[in-house]
GROMACS .gro file of C-alpha atoms in nm:
model
  141
    1MET     CA    1  -0.049   0.859   0.737
    2GLY     CA    2  -0.401   0.835   0.869
    3ASP     CA    3  -0.575   1.077   0.628
    4THR     CA    4  -0.740   0.878   0.350
    5ALA     CA    5  -0.870   1.190   0.167
    6PHE     CA    6  -0.519   1.336   0.159
    7ASP     CA    7  -0.368   1.002   0.050
    8THR     CA    8  -0.613   0.996  -0.244
    9GLU     CA    9  -0.541   1.359  -0.335
   10ASN     CA   10  -0.163   1.308  -0.313
   11ILE     CA   11  -0.145   1.125  -0.646
   12PHE     CA   12   0.236   1.089  -0.647
   13GLY     CA   13   0.245   0.924  -0.303
   14LYS     CA   14   0.434   1.039   0.002
   15GLY     CA   15   0.742   0.821  -0.037
   16GLU     CA   16   0.986   0.744   0.243
   17GLU     CA   17   1.057   0.949   0.552
   18ASN     CA   18   1.309   1.219   0.460
   19THR     CA   19   1.571   1.124   0.721
   20ALA     CA   20   1.867   1.250   0.515
   21PHE     CA   21   1.745   1.610   0.552
   22ALA     CA   22   1.554   1.579   0.882
   23GLN     CA   23   1.794   1.819   1.052
   24PHE     CA   24   1.663   2.097   0.823
   25PHE     CA   25   1.294   2.039   0.903
   26GLU     CA   26   1.068   2.094   1.203
   27GLY     CA   27   0.843   1.787   1.205
   28ARG     CA   28   0.847   1.492   0.967
   29SER     CA   29   0.869   1.516   0.591
   30TYR     CA   30   0.865   1.247   0.324
   31LEU     CA   31   1.038   1.231  -0.012
   32ARG     CA   32   0.940   1.050  -0.330
   33PRO     CA   33   1.184   1.115  -0.616
   34LEU     CA   34   0.998   1.127  -0.948
   35THR     CA   35   1.309   1.140  -1.165
   36SER     CA   36   1.665   1.022  -1.116
   37PRO     CA   37   1.853   1.249  -0.874
   38LYS     CA   38   2.109   1.292  -1.154
   39SER     CA   39   1.848   1.427  -1.397
   40LYS     CA   40   1.848   1.798  -1.476
   41PRO     CA   41   1.604   1.923  -1.366
   42PHE     CA   42   1.531   1.690  -1.073
   43PHE     CA   43   1.166   1.639  -0.968
   44ALA     CA   44   1.054   1.505  -0.628
   45ASN     CA   45   0.727   1.494  -0.438
   46VAL     CA   46   0.783   1.633  -0.088
   47THR     CA   47   0.515   1.567   0.173
   48PHE     CA   48   0.494   1.749   0.505
   49GLU     CA   49   0.295   1.624   0.805
   50PRO     CA   50   0.072   1.889   0.971
   51GLY     CA   51   0.291   2.161   1.124
   52CYS     CA   52   0.606   2.047   0.942
   53ARG     CA   53   0.816   2.305   0.761
   54ASN     CA   54   1.170   2.333   0.636
   55HIS     CA   55   1.421   2.584   0.767
   56TRP     CA   56   1.496   2.909   0.596
   57HIS     CA   57   1.719   2.830   0.302
   58VAL     CA   58   1.862   2.966  -0.023
   59HIS     CA   59   1.914   2.794  -0.357
   60ARG     CA   60   2.246   2.954  -0.449
   61ALA     CA   61   2.360   2.985  -0.810
   62GLU     CA   62   2.582   3.219  -1.005
   63LYS     CA   63   2.363   3.178  -1.313
   64GLY     CA   64   2.027   3.003  -1.352
   65GLY     CA   65   1.924   2.794  -1.054
   66GLY     CA   66   1.634   2.835  -0.814
   67GLN     CA   67   1.335   2.611  -0.755
   68ILE     CA   68   0.975   2.568  -0.864
   69LEU     CA   69   0.705   2.425  -0.636
   70LEU     CA   70   0.398   2.263  -0.794
   71CYS     CA   71   0.143   2.221  -0.515
   72VAL     CA   72  -0.049   1.894  -0.547
   73ALA     CA   73  -0.228   1.813  -0.218
   74GLY     CA   74  -0.328   1.960   0.114
   75SER     CA   75  -0.257   2.313   0.233
   76GLY     CA   76   0.072   2.483   0.305
   77TRP     CA   77   0.276   2.801   0.337
   78TYR     CA   78   0.554   2.969   0.139
   79GLN     CA   79   0.742   3.273   0.264
   80GLU     CA   80   1.029   3.483   0.134
   81TRP     CA   81   1.246   3.673   0.382
   82GLY     CA   82   1.091   4.013   0.464
   83LYS     CA   83   0.759   3.934   0.294
   84PRO     CA   84   0.426   3.799   0.424
   85ALA     CA   85   0.365   3.423   0.400
   86LYS     CA   86   0.148   3.299   0.113
   87SER     CA   87  -0.115   3.029   0.157
   88LEU     CA   88  -0.072   2.738  -0.085
   89LEU     CA   89  -0.335   2.501  -0.225
   90PRO     CA   90  -0.333   2.230  -0.495
   91GLY     CA   91  -0.273   2.388  -0.835
   92ASP     CA   92  -0.062   2.675  -0.701
   93VAL     CA   93   0.282   2.725  -0.854
   94VAL     CA   94   0.567   2.905  -0.677
   95GLU     CA   95   0.871   3.023  -0.873
   96ILE     CA   96   1.166   3.078  -0.640
   97PRO     CA   97   1.455   3.266  -0.796
   98ALA     CA   98   1.810   3.170  -0.709
   99ASN     CA   99   1.961   3.344  -0.407
  100VAL     CA  100   1.625   3.423  -0.238
  101LYS     CA  101   1.593   3.327   0.131
  102HIS     CA  102   1.266   3.140   0.190
  103TRP     CA  103   1.088   2.845   0.357
  104HIS     CA  104   0.784   2.629   0.284
  105GLY     CA  105   0.578   2.365   0.460
  106ALA     CA  106   0.239   2.246   0.583
  107LYS     CA  107  -0.022   2.438   0.774
  108LYS     CA  108  -0.079   2.339   1.137
  109ASP     CA  109  -0.391   2.138   1.060
  110SER     CA  110  -0.316   1.992   0.715
  111TRP     CA  111  -0.083   1.755   0.537
  112PHE     CA  112   0.081   1.921   0.235
  113SER     CA  113   0.261   1.795  -0.076
  114HIS     CA  114   0.438   1.975  -0.356
  115ILE     CA  115   0.654   1.868  -0.644
  116ALA     CA  116   0.992   2.036  -0.596
  117VAL     CA  117   1.176   2.109  -0.919
  118GLU     CA  118   1.543   2.199  -0.884
  119ILE     CA  119   1.637   2.436  -1.166
  120PRO     CA  120   1.985   2.370  -1.306
  121GLY     CA  121   2.235   2.649  -1.255
  122GLU     CA  122   2.604   2.729  -1.251
  123LYS     CA  123   2.769   2.658  -0.915
  124ALA     CA  124   2.425   2.571  -0.773
  125ALA     CA  125   2.402   2.460  -0.409
  126ASN     CA  126   2.150   2.474  -0.126
  127GLU     CA  127   2.239   2.677   0.181
  128TRP     CA  128   2.039   2.574   0.490
  129LEU     CA  129   1.987   2.845   0.751
  130GLU     CA  130   1.800   2.892   1.078
  131ALA     CA  131   1.470   2.728   1.169
  132VAL     CA  132   1.144   2.917   1.131
  133SER     CA  133   1.065   3.006   1.491
  134GLN     CA  134   0.759   2.855   1.655
  135ASN     CA  135   0.628   3.209   1.728
  136GLU     CA  136   0.672   3.308   1.361
  137TYR     CA  137   0.494   2.993   1.245
  138ASP     CA  138   0.213   3.014   1.504
  139SER     CA  139   0.135   3.373   1.397
  140LEU     CA  140   0.043   3.267   1.041
  141GLN     CA  141  -0.326   3.282   0.955
   0.00000   0.00000   0.00000
């Protein structure tokens, strides 16, 4: 990874390259499951290299559902559709309701890790959408 200070701060470790979902990310991400993928809720540490972000997506559910992000290391972004992006730092918590279009990822000059918590819901499923455009991302300050 090349950033010893970040490696120390990222207490859960970056895990393995997230190749299974690479098509839904710009840049490289890493995944370290913290609980069994069958557990409800499921917890995983997601690490983004500088500039990496996931595509716009929605955590669909008819009841319950959504996601919580517990920021643990580095600096990142979170944005809901139609709203300004929010800067994220260790200790920040983001509650994402079901059926809200959003994206999250690292800032251009920083690694970023968060614990992603998938909230159980009825008929819950992720819907991956378009990439965050480079112009959109580059405009963030």
